[in-house]
Coordinates of C-alpha atoms and ligand atoms in Angstrom, one line a residue:
X538 CA 17.2 -8.7 6.2
X539 CA 13.1 -9.3 6.3
X540 CA 11.3 -6.6 4.1
X541 CA 8.1 -4.5 4.8
X542 CA 6.1 -2.9 2.2
X543 CA 2.8 -0.9 2.8
X544 CA 0.7 1.9 1.4
X545 CA -2.0 4.2 1.9
X546 CA -4.2 6.2 -0.9
X547 CA -4.7 9.5 -1.3
X548 CA -7.9 9.9 -1.5
X549 CA -9.3 12.2 1.1
X550 CA -7.4 13.8 4.9
X551 CA -5.4 10.9 6.9
X552 CA -7.6 10.1 10.0
X553 CA -6.9 8.8 13.8
X554 CA -7.6 5.0 12.0
X555 CA -5.2 5.2 9.7
X556 CA -2.3 6.7 11.9
X557 CA -3.1 4.3 14.6
X558 CA -4.1 1.1 12.0
X559 CA -1.0 1.9 10.2
X560 CA 1.5 4.6 10.1
X561 CA 2.1 4.7 13.7
X562 CA 3.4 1.6 13.3
X563 CA 5.5 1.6 10.3
X564 CA 8.3 3.7 12.7
X565 CA 9.4 0.5 14.7
X566 CA 9.4 -1.6 12.1
X567 CA 12.6 0.3 10.3
X568 CA 14.6 -1.3 13.0
X569 CA 14.2 -5.0 11.9
X570 CA 13.0 -4.4 8.2
X571 CA 14.2 -2.8 5.6
X572 CA 11.2 -1.0 5.0
X573 CA 8.9 0.5 1.9
X574 CA 6.3 2.7 2.5
X575 CA 4.1 3.9 -0.7
X576 CA 1.6 6.6 -1.6
X577 CA -0.7 4.8 -3.9
X578 CA -1.8 7.3 -6.4
X579 CA -2.6 4.3 -8.9
X580 CA -5.1 3.1 -6.4
X581 CA -7.1 6.1 -5.8
X582 CA -8.1 6.9 -9.0
X583 CA -10.1 3.4 -9.0
X584 CA -13.0 5.9 -8.0
X585 CA -12.9 9.5 -9.5
X586 CA -10.3 12.2 -7.7
X587 CA -10.1 15.2 -8.6
X588 CA -6.5 15.5 -9.9
X589 CA -5.8 18.7 -7.5
X590 CA -6.7 17.1 -4.3
X591 CA -5.2 13.6 -5.7
X592 CA -1.9 16.0 -5.6
X593 CA -2.3 17.6 -2.3
X594 CA -3.2 14.1 -0.5
X595 CA -0.3 12.8 -1.9
X596 CA 2.3 15.2 -0.7
X597 CA 0.0 15.2 2.9
X598 CA 0.5 11.2 3.3
X599 CA 4.1 11.3 2.5
X600 CA 4.5 14.4 5.0
X601 CA 2.5 12.5 7.5
X602 CA 4.6 9.3 7.3
X603 CA 7.6 11.3 8.1
X604 CA 6.0 13.5 10.2
X605 CA 5.3 10.5 12.2
X606 CA 9.0 9.3 12.3
X607 CA 9.3 7.6 9.1
X608 CA 13.1 8.8 8.1
X609 CA 13.3 9.1 4.6
X610 CA 16.8 8.2 4.3
X611 CA 16.2 5.0 5.8
X612 CA 12.8 3.8 4.5
X613 CA 11.9 3.8 1.1
X614 CA 9.2 6.8 0.7
X615 CA 7.6 7.6 -2.9
X616 CA 4.3 7.2 -4.8
X617 CA 3.3 4.4 -6.8
X618 CA 2.5 6.0 -10.4
X619 CA 6.8 6.8 -10.4
X620 CA 7.4 3.2 -10.3
X621 CA 5.6 1.8 -14.1
X622 CA 6.8 -1.8 -13.1
X623 CA 3.8 -1.6 -10.7
X624 CA 1.5 -1.6 -13.2
X625 CA 3.0 -3.9 -15.1
X626 CA 2.9 -6.5 -13.2
X627 CA -0.3 -5.7 -11.7
X628 CA -1.1 -7.0 -15.3
X629 CA 0.4 -10.2 -15.3
X630 CA -1.4 -10.9 -11.8
X631 CA -4.4 -9.6 -13.6
X632 CA -4.0 -12.5 -15.9
X633 CA -3.1 -15.0 -13.0
X634 CA -6.0 -13.8 -10.6
X635 CA -9.4 -15.7 -11.6
X636 CA -12.8 -13.1 -11.9
X637 CA -14.8 -15.2 -8.9
X638 CA -11.7 -14.0 -6.2
X639 CA -12.3 -10.3 -7.3
X640 CA -15.8 -10.5 -7.1
X641 CA -15.6 -12.1 -3.4
X642 CA -13.7 -9.1 -1.8
X643 CA -15.8 -7.4 0.8
X644 CA -14.4 -3.6 -0.2
X645 CA -15.4 -4.4 -3.9
X646 CA -18.9 -5.1 -2.7
X647 CA -19.4 -2.4 -0.3
X648 CA -18.0 0.2 -2.9
X649 CA -19.6 -1.0 -6.0
X650 CA -23.1 -0.8 -4.1
X651 CA -25.9 -2.4 -5.8
X652 CA -24.9 -1.1 -9.2
X653 CA -21.7 -2.9 -10.0
X654 CA -22.0 -2.2 -13.8
X655 CA -21.2 1.3 -13.3
X656 CA -17.8 1.0 -11.2
X657 CA -14.4 1.5 -13.1
X658 CA -12.7 -1.8 -14.4
X659 CA -10.0 -0.8 -11.8
X660 CA -11.6 -0.9 -8.9
X661 CA -12.7 -4.5 -9.8
X662 CA -8.9 -5.6 -10.1
X663 CA -7.6 -3.3 -7.0
X664 CA -6.8 -6.3 -5.4
X665 CA -4.6 -7.4 -7.9
X666 CA -2.5 -4.1 -8.4
X667 CA -2.2 -4.0 -4.7
X668 CA -0.4 -8.0 -4.8
X669 CA 2.0 -6.3 -7.1
X670 CA 2.8 -3.5 -4.9
X671 CA 3.9 -5.9 -2.5
X672 CA 5.1 -9.1 -4.6
X673 CA 7.2 -6.7 -7.2
X674 CA 9.4 -6.0 -3.7
X675 CA 9.2 -9.4 -2.6
X676 CA 8.3 -8.3 0.5
X677 CA 7.9 -11.1 3.5
X678 CA 5.2 -8.9 5.8
X679 CA 2.9 -5.9 5.7
X680 CA 1.7 -3.7 8.2
X681 CA -2.0 -2.7 7.9
X682 CA -5.5 -2.2 9.9
X683 CA -8.5 -5.3 10.0
X684 CA -9.9 -4.0 7.1
X685 CA -7.0 -5.1 4.6
X686 CA -6.6 -8.9 6.1
X687 CA -9.4 -10.2 3.2
X688 CA -6.8 -8.5 0.5
X689 CA -3.6 -9.7 1.4
X690 CA -5.3 -13.3 1.7
X691 CA -5.7 -12.8 -2.1
X692 CA -2.0 -11.2 -2.2
X693 CA -0.7 -14.9 -0.6
X694 CA -3.4 -16.5 -3.4
X695 CA -1.8 -14.7 -6.0
X696 CA 1.5 -15.7 -5.4
X697 CA 0.9 -19.2 -4.9
X698 CA -0.6 -19.6 -8.3
X699 CA 2.1 -17.9 -10.2
X700 CA 4.1 -19.9 -8.2
X701 CA 2.5 -22.8 -9.2
X702 CA 1.6 -22.3 -12.7
X703 CA 4.9 -21.2 -13.7
X704 CA 6.7 -23.6 -11.7
X705 CA 8.6 -25.4 -14.2
X706 CA 10.4 -21.8 -15.3
X707 CA 10.7 -20.7 -12.2
X708 CA 13.1 -23.5 -11.8
X709 CA 15.1 -23.2 -14.6
X710 CA 15.5 -19.7 -14.3
X711 CA 17.4 -20.9 -11.3
X712 CA 15.2 -20.2 -7.7
X713 CA 14.1 -23.4 -5.7
X714 CA 10.2 -23.8 -6.1
X715 CA 9.0 -20.2 -4.6
X716 CA 9.1 -17.2 -6.7
X717 CA 7.0 -14.8 -4.7
X718 CA 7.0 -15.1 -1.0
X719 CA 3.6 -16.1 1.1
X720 CA 3.4 -12.6 2.9
X721 CA 2.4 -12.4 6.4
X722 CA 0.2 -9.7 7.9
X723 CA 0.6 -7.6 10.6
X724 CA -2.4 -6.1 11.9
X725 CA -2.8 -7.0 15.9
X726 CA -2.6 -5.0 19.1
X727 CA -4.9 -2.2 20.2
X728 CA -6.9 0.2 17.6
X729 CA -6.4 -2.2 14.6
X730 CA -9.9 -1.3 13.6
X731 CA -10.9 2.2 15.0
X732 CA -14.7 3.0 14.9
X733 CA -16.8 6.0 13.9
X734 CA -17.3 8.4 17.0
X735 CA -21.0 8.5 16.5
X736 CA -21.4 4.7 15.6
X737 CA -19.7 1.8 17.7
X738 CA -20.7 -0.4 14.1
X739 CA -18.8 1.4 11.8
X740 CA -15.4 1.6 11.2
X741 CA -13.9 5.4 11.1
X742 CA -13.3 6.2 7.0
X743 CA -12.1 9.2 4.9
X744 CA -15.9 9.3 3.5
X745 CA -18.4 10.0 6.4
X746 CA -21.6 11.7 6.5
X747 CA -21.0 13.4 10.6
X748 CA -17.8 15.2 10.4
X749 CA -18.2 14.8 14.4
X750 CA -17.5 11.1 13.1
X751 CA -13.8 11.4 12.5
X752 CA -10.9 12.8 14.3
X753 CA -8.8 13.8 11.2
X754 CA -4.7 14.4 11.7
X755 CA -4.8 18.0 10.7
X756 CA -7.7 18.9 13.2
X757 CA -6.7 21.2 15.7
X758 CA -6.9 20.9 19.7
X759 CA -10.2 22.1 20.0
X760 CA -11.9 20.4 17.1
X761 CA -10.3 17.4 18.6
X762 CA -11.6 17.7 22.0
X763 CA -15.1 18.3 20.8
X764 CA -14.9 15.5 19.1
X765 CA -14.3 13.4 21.6
X766 CA -16.4 15.0 24.0
X767 CA -19.6 14.4 21.6
X768 CA -18.4 10.8 20.9
X769 CA -21.4 8.5 21.5
X770 CA -21.4 5.9 24.6
X771 CA -23.7 4.1 26.8
X772 CA -24.2 6.2 30.1
X773 CA -22.2 3.2 32.4
X774 CA -18.5 4.0 34.0
X775 CA -15.8 1.9 32.4
X776 CA -15.4 -1.5 33.4
X777 CA -11.9 -2.9 35.3
X778 CA -11.6 -5.6 33.2
X779 CA -11.4 -6.0 29.6
X780 CA -14.0 -8.8 29.5
X781 CA -16.4 -6.2 31.1
X782 CA -16.1 -3.6 27.2
X783 CA -18.0 -7.1 25.6
X784 CA -21.1 -5.8 24.2
X785 CA -20.0 -2.3 24.6
X786 CA -18.8 -1.1 21.0
X787 CA -18.3 2.6 21.9
X788 CA -16.1 2.3 25.1
X789 CA -14.2 -0.4 23.3
X790 CA -13.1 2.0 20.6
X791 CA -11.9 4.9 22.9
X792 CA -10.3 2.3 25.5
X793 CA -8.5 0.8 22.2
X794 CA -7.7 4.0 21.1
X795 CA -6.2 5.5 24.9
X796 CA -4.7 1.9 25.2
X797 CA -2.8 3.0 21.4
X798 CA -1.9 6.6 21.9
X799 CA -0.4 5.9 25.2
X800 CA 1.2 2.2 24.0
X801 CA -0.2 0.9 26.9
X802 CA -2.4 -2.4 26.9
X803 CA -6.4 -2.2 27.5
X804 CA -6.1 -3.7 30.4
X805 CA -3.4 -1.5 31.9
X806 CA -5.6 1.3 30.9
X807 CA -9.2 -0.3 32.5
X808 CA -6.8 -0.5 35.6
X809 CA -6.1 3.2 35.9
X810 CA -9.5 3.9 34.8
X811 CA -12.2 1.2 35.6
X812 CA -15.0 2.6 37.6
X813 CA -14.3 6.0 36.2
X814 CA -17.1 7.9 34.2
X815 CA -17.1 9.3 30.7
X816 CA -16.5 12.7 32.5
X817 CA -13.2 11.6 33.8
X818 CA -12.2 9.3 30.8
X819 CA -12.9 12.0 27.8
X820 CA -11.0 15.0 28.6
X821 CA -7.8 12.4 29.6
X822 CA -8.6 10.8 26.0
X823 CA -8.9 13.9 24.6
X824 CA -5.6 15.6 26.3
X825 CA -3.2 12.4 25.0
X826 CA -4.8 12.5 21.5
X827 CA -3.5 16.4 21.3
X828 CA -0.6 15.8 22.5
X829 CA 0.4 12.7 20.3
X830 CA -1.3 14.5 17.1
X831 CA -0.7 18.1 17.1
X832 CA 3.2 17.9 17.0
X833 CA 2.6 16.0 14.0
X834 CA 0.3 17.7 12.3
X835 CA 2.8 20.4 13.2
X836 CA 5.3 19.1 10.8
X837 CA 2.8 17.6 8.6
X838 CA 2.0 21.2 7.9
X839 CA 5.4 22.5 7.7
X840 CA 6.7 19.8 4.8
X841 CA 4.1 20.1 3.0
X842 CA 4.8 23.6 2.5
X843 CA 7.8 23.0 1.1
X844 CA 6.9 21.1 -2.4
X845 CA 10.5 21.3 -3.7
X846 CA 11.8 19.3 -0.6
X847 CA 8.6 17.1 -0.8
X848 CA 9.3 16.0 -4.8
X849 CA 13.0 15.4 -3.7
X850 CA 11.9 13.0 -1.6
X851 CA 9.2 11.3 -3.6
X852 CA 12.5 10.8 -6.8
X853 CA 14.6 10.0 -4.7
X854 CA 12.8 7.0 -3.0
X855 CA 11.2 6.5 -6.2
X856 CA 14.6 5.3 -7.5
X857 CA 15.9 3.0 -4.8
X858 CA 12.1 1.3 -5.2
X859 CA 12.6 1.1 -9.0
X860 CA 16.1 -0.4 -8.0
X861 CA 14.9 -3.3 -6.0
X862 CA 12.1 -3.7 -8.5
X863 CA 13.2 -3.7 -11.7
X864 CA 15.6 -7.1 -11.4
X865 CA 12.5 -8.7 -9.8
X866 CA 10.6 -7.6 -13.1
X867 CA 12.9 -8.3 -15.4
X868 CA 12.8 -11.9 -13.8
X869 CA 8.8 -11.9 -14.1
X870 CA 9.2 -10.8 -17.7
X871 CA 11.8 -14.0 -18.3
X872 CA 9.8 -16.6 -16.5
X873 CA 6.4 -15.3 -18.2
X874 CA 8.4 -15.9 -21.6
X875 CA 8.1 -12.5 -22.4
X876 CA 10.8 -11.8 -25.3
X877 CA 13.3 -8.9 -24.5
Ligands
LIG1364 P1 -6.7 3.0 2.8 O1 -5.7 4.2 2.6 O2 -7.4 3.0 2.7 O3 -5.8 2.8 4.1 C1 -4.3 3.2 4.3 C2 -4.4 2.5 6.0 O4 -5.1 2.5 6.9 C3 -5.5 1.8 7.4 N1 -6.9 2.0 8.4 C4 -7.8 1.6 9.7 N2 -7.0 1.3 10.5 C5 -7.9 1.0 11.9 N3 -8.7 1.7 11.9 C6 -9.4 2.3 10.6 N4 -10.6 2.7 11.0 C7 -9.0 2.2 9.9 N5 -9.3 2.9 8.5 C8 -7.6 2.7 7.2 C9 -5.8 0.6 6.3 O5 -5.8 -0.8 6.9 C10 -4.5 0.7 6.2 O6 -3.1 0.2 6.6 N6 -5.5 -1.5 -0.1 C11 -4.8 0.0 0.8 C12 -3.8 0.9 0.1 C13 -2.5 -0.5 0.0 C14 -1.7 -1.0 0.6 C15 -0.9 -1.9 -0.4 C16 -1.6 -1.6 1.8 C17 -2.5 -0.5 -1.6 N7 -1.2 -1.1 -1.9 C18 0.1 -2.9 -0.3 C19 -0.3 -2.5 1.8 C20 0.2 -2.6 1.2 C21 -5.9 1.1 1.3 O7 -7.2 1.3 0.5 O8 -5.7 1.7 2.6

């Protein structure tokens, strides 16, 4: 069976973008793939994390996976730092990837800003660890939001270069010519790039200035309704065709969110709401968002309160992850020429 890997960083409260772009899409893949869902705590510390927050967010993300419908007995749910092979393979990849590849990453450039002399070395090498996450399991498909596309292209570049650099050793170890698979990015559908509610040109993110710009998964019903009501929009009514959303980024964003939350297409949503104003659409969107998110938030709260149970789930997931990772890492050591 084909294998899926995805991960989320415990570096802030989960928001609607994380839910629509990633978490909710993890659930149906369990029917068709072997699924591995990770909490990437080692990625989180590439920028400073308060250790107590890191721990709390780690539990919160694992709980969100489960509350949204990921079954911890069918899927593997674990936190990255419990499987040390992630670090080991990322070191090998640090020696395969080129400085120039990393320097071109737009997320690095955004995060490093003007003063890249002062960011951590880990932040620069971030995509190399991400490639290790995926290739340690020879995962063939990765469900993510739009913003991760470039990192996954780099993952393919690393796989290709490793396969090429060690061609001879890979053959003599008994593999055909490809050791690592060329992983596919799964990022199509509505809401693959959820925007800030206050600025239709910016993505919704864990770090936002205005606290009305982001809907968090743990927000209460009233707060969700308030944020949607206050969302920035143009004054025009909704169009009846998708083409009418061009050059209307805020309208396009809200329609995309509605479509994703209701498992419909944007066309179908406009078929229902075309010609209506925001006074009709926003309350309908708020009701829909609350009806989807509130039960998940309740279940998350219940799960995180039981740390013993969460620890058990993460430990069991890590053991099952290791069982897949260890033989692959053993092959890598052998291919590279490390003596055991
Ligand atoms: P992270 O933690 O920033 O985000 C987690 C997931 O949420 C998606 N996402 C969004 N989707 C739609 N609209 C948005 N506004 C939005 N914001 C975030 C992200 O695309 C992602 O799918 N580097 C990754 C974590 C990672 C990973 C991996 C992912 C580490 N190793 C291996 C896949 C496979 C990250 O920082 O995601």
